[in-house]
Amino acid sequence: MKGILVVFFSLIFTSLSPIVNKFLVNSFSYVDVAIFTSILQVLFSFVLILIQKVEISWKKFFSSIDTSFLYTIAILSMFISANNLSPIYVGFIGRFYVVFSTILSVVILKEKIQKVEIVFIVFAILGTFLFVSKESSDKLIFIGVIFSFLYTFCFSLTNILIKFKEGKTHYLASMLYNNLVATIVILSYRMFFVKIQFATSQITFSTSILFILSALCGFLGTFLLFYALKFISFTFSSIIRSFSPVLVALFSWPFFGMDLSPLNIIGCILLFSSVVALTVYQSSYKQRRERTKPSSIKVDETII
């Protein structure tokens, strides 16, 4: 019950993130929003590392550079998509993470894919195309859809590559390394390639609160998820988090609204149901496979 409650709060913060980000990118450049939120998440991670006395080292930092760069691309892509799309679109396309993770597990980790999983993936892809079709009366910007898929893919690939590596890093240390690299890379990009002047006049009490909320939503969404893994399985937590698009839609509808055609609604239902079915099937399949094994290896689920 404790694990379920923690995952539920993780789900709430994850669902609020696209909405807060949308408010920020309406006032500031997506690059500036990415920089400030990354800096704040570095501070949050470092404080918790000191409290929990988690080991950090330069060796592990440099060994995680490749995944941290992928994380950086994901962060930038996430704010670009927030800049161009409604949070509802971002929330639903973000659930394509399950599909990308399944495909990448087959390609990189050499895991076997079942025929049922292929069917769910095909239906999820079909639902996605229907959901983001130009039948929508919402002014859908193509680049926003592309970057939504890109950030989802990069997050999936980052986690798969971390699993692929032999070294084991505490999730708080990984969060610190990722956000530290993201801050350095995005800040360098801002200084040398972006000519837009930072709107200091728009830094008010309300926008400062929004920056803190954005960083907190991203940080707590991840932190609470991996804290919950001490009590429940990753697959079970994934099933609960599959409902994040529903919460995103409920939270964002009063602020942004969204007109959907019948085709978009069909795609939305198809995408959501396919992802949930895929997650539930993978959970039950892994449980059946573990029961048939003569012995099992304990997985360290404190790793991202």
Short mmCIF file of C-alpha atoms in Angstrom, two decimals:
data_model
loop_
_atom_site.label_atom_id
_atom_site.label_comp_id
_atom_site.label_asym_id
_atom_site.label_seq_id
_atom_site.Cartn_x
_atom_site.Cartn_y
_atom_site.Cartn_z
CA MET A 1 0.00 0.00 0.00
CA LYS A 2 2.88 2.36 0.75
CA GLY A 3 4.41 1.67 -2.66
CA ILE A 4 1.08 2.28 -4.41
CA LEU A 5 0.61 5.60 -2.61
CA VAL A 6 4.13 6.77 -3.47
CA VAL A 7 3.65 5.83 -7.14
CA PHE A 8 0.33 7.65 -7.16
CA PHE A 9 2.00 10.87 -5.94
CA SER A 10 4.74 10.31 -8.54
CA LEU A 11 1.96 10.05 -11.13
CA ILE A 12 0.42 13.34 -9.99
CA PHE A 13 3.73 15.23 -10.27
CA THR A 14 4.47 13.65 -13.66
CA SER A 15 1.02 14.65 -14.91
CA LEU A 16 1.37 18.24 -13.67
CA SER A 17 4.76 18.67 -15.35
CA PRO A 18 3.54 19.27 -18.97
CA ILE A 19 1.02 21.84 -17.73
CA VAL A 20 3.52 23.87 -15.68
CA ASN A 21 6.04 23.65 -18.55
CA LYS A 22 3.43 25.01 -20.96
CA PHE A 23 2.86 28.07 -18.77
CA LEU A 24 6.63 28.68 -18.62
CA VAL A 25 7.36 28.34 -22.35
CA ASN A 26 4.53 30.80 -23.00
CA SER A 27 6.60 33.43 -21.17
CA PHE A 28 10.22 32.35 -21.69
CA SER A 29 12.39 30.66 -24.29
CA TYR A 30 12.33 26.85 -24.01
CA VAL A 31 16.14 26.95 -23.66
CA ASP A 32 15.98 29.23 -20.63
CA VAL A 33 13.28 27.08 -19.02
CA ALA A 34 15.41 23.96 -19.57
CA ILE A 35 18.48 25.64 -18.01
CA PHE A 36 16.72 26.87 -14.87
CA THR A 37 14.84 23.64 -14.23
CA SER A 38 18.04 21.60 -14.72
CA ILE A 39 19.93 23.82 -12.25
CA LEU A 40 17.16 23.46 -9.67
CA GLN A 41 17.07 19.68 -10.12
CA VAL A 42 20.85 19.56 -9.59
CA LEU A 43 20.34 21.37 -6.28
CA PHE A 44 17.46 19.07 -5.24
CA SER A 45 19.49 15.97 -6.09
CA PHE A 46 22.59 17.22 -4.26
CA VAL A 47 20.63 18.04 -1.10
CA LEU A 48 19.06 14.57 -0.97
CA ILE A 49 22.42 12.94 -1.72
CA LEU A 50 23.89 14.72 1.31
CA ILE A 51 20.94 13.73 3.50
CA GLN A 52 20.96 10.08 2.43
CA LYS A 53 24.79 9.94 2.20
CA VAL A 54 24.74 8.49 -1.31
CA GLU A 55 28.13 7.79 -2.87
CA ILE A 56 29.08 9.92 -5.89
CA SER A 57 32.34 9.81 -7.84
CA TRP A 58 33.95 11.42 -10.87
CA LYS A 59 34.55 7.96 -12.34
CA LYS A 60 30.83 7.16 -12.39
CA PHE A 61 30.08 10.67 -13.60
CA PHE A 62 32.31 10.31 -16.68
CA SER A 63 31.09 6.77 -17.33
CA SER A 64 27.54 8.12 -17.53
CA ILE A 65 28.33 10.94 -19.98
CA ASP A 66 26.74 9.15 -22.95
CA THR A 67 23.43 8.54 -21.19
CA SER A 68 23.51 12.05 -19.73
CA PHE A 69 23.81 13.51 -23.25
CA LEU A 70 20.77 11.49 -24.29
CA TYR A 71 18.96 12.81 -21.23
CA THR A 72 19.95 16.36 -22.27
CA ILE A 73 18.44 15.84 -25.74
CA ALA A 74 15.31 14.48 -24.06
CA ILE A 75 15.00 17.54 -21.80
CA LEU A 76 15.41 20.01 -24.68
CA SER A 77 12.98 18.04 -26.85
CA MET A 78 10.45 17.95 -24.02
CA PHE A 79 10.41 21.75 -23.71
CA ILE A 80 10.30 22.22 -27.50
CA SER A 81 7.25 19.95 -27.64
CA ALA A 82 5.70 21.87 -24.72
CA ASN A 83 6.30 25.07 -26.67
CA ASN A 84 4.42 23.80 -29.72
CA LEU A 85 1.72 21.46 -28.41
CA SER A 86 -1.08 21.30 -25.91
CA PRO A 87 -0.12 19.44 -22.69
CA ILE A 88 -2.78 16.84 -23.57
CA TYR A 89 -0.92 15.91 -26.76
CA VAL A 90 2.40 15.81 -24.89
CA GLY A 91 0.91 13.61 -22.17
CA PHE A 92 -0.57 11.03 -24.54
CA ILE A 93 2.43 10.84 -26.87
CA GLY A 94 4.66 10.50 -23.79
CA ARG A 95 2.98 7.16 -23.03
CA PHE A 96 4.61 5.84 -26.20
CA TYR A 97 7.55 5.32 -23.82
CA VAL A 98 6.29 1.76 -23.16
CA VAL A 99 6.37 0.96 -26.88
CA PHE A 100 9.86 2.40 -27.37
CA SER A 101 11.13 0.53 -24.30
CA THR A 102 9.77 -2.76 -25.64
CA ILE A 103 11.36 -2.28 -29.07
CA LEU A 104 14.70 -1.11 -27.65
CA SER A 105 14.79 -4.05 -25.22
CA VAL A 106 14.61 -6.37 -28.22
CA VAL A 107 17.26 -4.45 -30.22
CA ILE A 108 19.77 -3.69 -27.44
CA LEU A 109 19.09 -6.16 -24.63
CA LYS A 110 18.27 -8.99 -27.09
CA GLU A 111 15.05 -9.80 -25.27
CA LYS A 112 12.40 -11.84 -27.07
CA ILE A 113 9.20 -10.16 -28.19
CA GLN A 114 5.89 -12.01 -28.12
CA LYS A 115 3.36 -11.89 -30.97
CA VAL A 116 0.79 -10.34 -28.64
CA GLU A 117 3.19 -7.50 -27.88
CA ILE A 118 3.64 -6.82 -31.61
CA VAL A 119 -0.14 -6.57 -31.99
CA PHE A 120 -0.37 -4.08 -29.09
CA ILE A 121 2.50 -2.02 -30.55
CA VAL A 122 0.84 -1.90 -34.00
CA PHE A 123 -2.45 -0.75 -32.45
CA ALA A 124 -0.60 1.86 -30.37
CA ILE A 125 1.13 3.23 -33.49
CA LEU A 126 -2.21 3.31 -35.35
CA GLY A 127 -3.86 5.07 -32.40
CA THR A 128 -1.06 7.63 -32.29
CA PHE A 129 -1.46 8.51 -35.97
CA LEU A 130 -5.22 8.91 -35.53
CA PHE A 131 -4.77 10.96 -32.35
CA VAL A 132 -2.33 13.47 -33.92
CA SER A 133 -4.05 13.53 -37.33
CA LYS A 134 -4.79 16.86 -38.95
CA GLU A 135 -8.49 16.11 -38.56
CA SER A 136 -8.10 17.88 -35.22
CA SER A 137 -9.44 21.43 -35.05
CA ASP A 138 -6.57 22.20 -32.66
CA LYS A 139 -3.67 23.91 -34.48
CA LEU A 140 -1.33 20.98 -34.31
CA ILE A 141 2.28 21.90 -35.10
CA PHE A 142 4.17 19.10 -36.80
CA ILE A 143 7.50 19.94 -35.14
CA GLY A 144 5.91 19.58 -31.71
CA VAL A 145 4.81 16.02 -32.49
CA ILE A 146 8.28 15.12 -33.78
CA PHE A 147 9.98 16.42 -30.63
CA SER A 148 7.40 14.72 -28.40
CA PHE A 149 8.35 11.40 -29.94
CA LEU A 150 12.05 12.32 -29.76
CA TYR A 151 12.02 13.11 -26.04
CA THR A 152 10.04 9.94 -25.32
CA PHE A 153 12.48 7.88 -27.39
CA CYS A 154 15.54 9.45 -25.70
CA PHE A 155 14.17 8.80 -22.21
CA SER A 156 13.52 5.17 -23.18
CA LEU A 157 16.97 4.75 -24.72
CA THR A 158 18.64 6.38 -21.70
CA ASN A 159 17.06 3.89 -19.29
CA ILE A 160 17.77 0.91 -21.55
CA LEU A 161 21.45 1.86 -21.90
CA ILE A 162 21.78 2.25 -18.13
CA LYS A 163 20.35 -1.26 -17.72
CA PHE A 164 22.76 -2.50 -20.39
CA LYS A 165 25.81 -1.23 -18.50
CA GLU A 166 27.42 -3.36 -15.86
CA GLY A 167 28.08 -0.57 -13.37
CA LYS A 168 25.34 0.16 -10.85
CA THR A 169 24.61 3.74 -9.84
CA HIS A 170 22.13 4.92 -7.22
CA TYR A 171 19.18 6.70 -8.83
CA LEU A 172 19.90 9.95 -6.94
CA ALA A 173 23.47 9.96 -8.26
CA SER A 174 22.18 9.29 -11.79
CA MET A 175 19.73 12.18 -11.47
CA LEU A 176 22.56 14.46 -10.32
CA TYR A 177 24.89 13.41 -13.18
CA ASN A 178 22.17 13.73 -15.82
CA ASN A 179 21.02 17.18 -14.75
CA LEU A 180 24.57 18.43 -14.26
CA VAL A 181 25.49 17.49 -17.84
CA ALA A 182 22.18 18.89 -19.09
CA THR A 183 22.88 22.22 -17.36
CA ILE A 184 26.41 22.48 -18.80
CA VAL A 185 25.42 21.49 -22.35
CA ILE A 186 22.24 23.58 -22.59
CA LEU A 187 23.93 26.61 -20.97
CA SER A 188 26.80 26.37 -23.50
CA TYR A 189 24.28 26.09 -26.33
CA ARG A 190 22.45 29.14 -24.94
CA MET A 191 25.61 31.24 -24.76
CA PHE A 192 27.00 30.48 -28.23
CA PHE A 193 24.02 29.77 -30.48
CA VAL A 194 20.88 31.43 -29.09
CA LYS A 195 20.58 35.15 -29.80
CA ILE A 196 17.32 35.73 -27.91
CA GLN A 197 17.84 37.98 -24.90
CA PHE A 198 16.65 36.61 -21.58
CA ALA A 199 13.45 38.35 -20.48
CA THR A 200 14.52 39.48 -17.01
CA SER A 201 11.49 41.78 -16.81
CA GLN A 202 9.25 38.71 -16.78
CA ILE A 203 10.87 37.26 -13.65
CA THR A 204 8.10 37.83 -11.12
CA PHE A 205 6.99 36.04 -7.99
CA SER A 206 4.50 33.92 -9.97
CA THR A 207 7.00 32.92 -12.67
CA SER A 208 9.60 32.09 -10.00
CA ILE A 209 7.05 29.78 -8.38
CA LEU A 210 6.41 28.19 -11.79
CA PHE A 211 10.14 27.50 -12.27
CA ILE A 212 10.34 25.84 -8.86
CA LEU A 213 7.16 23.85 -9.55
CA SER A 214 8.48 22.69 -12.94
CA ALA A 215 11.73 21.47 -11.40
CA LEU A 216 9.92 19.88 -8.46
CA CYS A 217 7.43 18.06 -10.71
CA GLY A 218 10.21 16.60 -12.83
CA PHE A 219 12.38 15.74 -9.85
CA LEU A 220 9.69 14.31 -7.55
CA GLY A 221 8.06 12.40 -10.41
CA THR A 222 11.31 10.47 -10.89
CA PHE A 223 12.46 10.34 -7.27
CA LEU A 224 9.15 9.03 -5.90
CA LEU A 225 8.94 6.42 -8.65
CA PHE A 226 12.27 4.86 -7.76
CA TYR A 227 11.62 5.20 -4.04
CA ALA A 228 8.39 3.25 -4.59
CA LEU A 229 10.36 0.44 -6.24
CA LYS A 230 11.57 -0.52 -2.78
CA PHE A 231 8.03 -1.70 -2.05
CA ILE A 232 6.47 -2.72 -5.40
CA SER A 233 7.71 -4.06 -8.73
CA PHE A 234 8.66 -1.83 -11.66
CA THR A 235 6.04 -3.44 -13.91
CA PHE A 236 3.26 -2.84 -11.38
CA SER A 237 4.31 0.80 -11.03
CA SER A 238 4.29 1.11 -14.84
CA ILE A 239 0.67 -0.06 -14.92
CA ILE A 240 -0.32 2.68 -12.46
CA ARG A 241 1.67 5.33 -14.36
CA SER A 242 0.00 4.32 -17.63
CA PHE A 243 -2.94 6.45 -16.51
CA SER A 244 -0.88 9.67 -16.58
CA PRO A 245 -2.45 10.91 -19.89
CA VAL A 246 -5.88 10.83 -18.24
CA LEU A 247 -4.66 13.01 -15.36
CA VAL A 248 -2.84 15.36 -17.77
CA ALA A 249 -6.08 15.81 -19.71
CA LEU A 250 -8.10 16.43 -16.52
CA PHE A 251 -5.57 18.92 -15.10
CA SER A 252 -4.95 20.85 -18.34
CA TRP A 253 -8.43 20.97 -19.84
CA PRO A 254 -9.63 23.98 -17.73
CA PHE A 255 -6.57 26.02 -18.79
CA PHE A 256 -5.92 25.03 -22.41
CA GLY A 257 -8.90 23.02 -23.61
CA MET A 258 -8.82 20.92 -26.77
CA ASP A 259 -11.23 20.23 -29.61
CA LEU A 260 -11.12 16.63 -30.75
CA SER A 261 -12.68 15.12 -33.84
CA PRO A 262 -14.25 11.63 -33.68
CA LEU A 263 -11.11 10.30 -35.39
CA ASN A 264 -8.89 11.86 -32.71
CA ILE A 265 -11.02 10.37 -29.93
CA ILE A 266 -10.82 6.89 -31.50
CA GLY A 267 -7.04 7.25 -31.77
CA CYS A 268 -6.83 8.45 -28.16
CA ILE A 269 -8.77 5.42 -26.89
CA LEU A 270 -6.79 3.04 -29.11
CA LEU A 271 -3.42 4.44 -28.02
CA PHE A 272 -4.27 4.48 -24.31
CA SER A 273 -5.83 1.01 -24.22
CA SER A 274 -2.96 -0.51 -26.26
CA VAL A 275 -0.30 0.92 -23.94
CA VAL A 276 -2.15 -0.22 -20.81
CA ALA A 277 -2.72 -3.69 -22.31
CA LEU A 278 0.95 -3.94 -23.32
CA THR A 279 2.08 -2.96 -19.81
CA VAL A 280 -0.29 -5.41 -18.11
CA TYR A 281 0.71 -8.24 -20.47
CA GLN A 282 4.44 -7.63 -19.91
CA SER A 283 3.86 -7.65 -16.16
CA SER A 284 1.94 -10.95 -16.17
CA TYR A 285 4.32 -12.54 -18.69
CA LYS A 286 7.39 -11.70 -16.59
CA GLN A 287 5.72 -13.06 -13.46
CA ARG A 288 4.90 -16.35 -15.24
CA ARG A 289 8.45 -16.57 -16.57
CA GLU A 290 9.95 -15.98 -13.12
CA ARG A 291 7.79 -18.73 -11.60
CA THR A 292 9.04 -21.24 -14.18
CA LYS A 293 12.71 -20.50 -13.48
CA PRO A 294 14.55 -22.85 -11.09
CA SER A 295 16.29 -19.88 -9.55
CA SER A 296 16.02 -16.15 -9.95
CA ILE A 297 18.54 -13.32 -9.80
CA LYS A 298 17.59 -10.41 -7.58
CA VAL A 299 17.37 -7.20 -9.57
CA ASP A 300 18.65 -3.98 -8.07
CA GLU A 301 15.67 -1.71 -8.73
CA THR A 302 17.38 1.35 -7.24
CA ILE A 303 18.99 1.82 -10.64
CA ILE A 304 17.26 4.02 -13.20
#
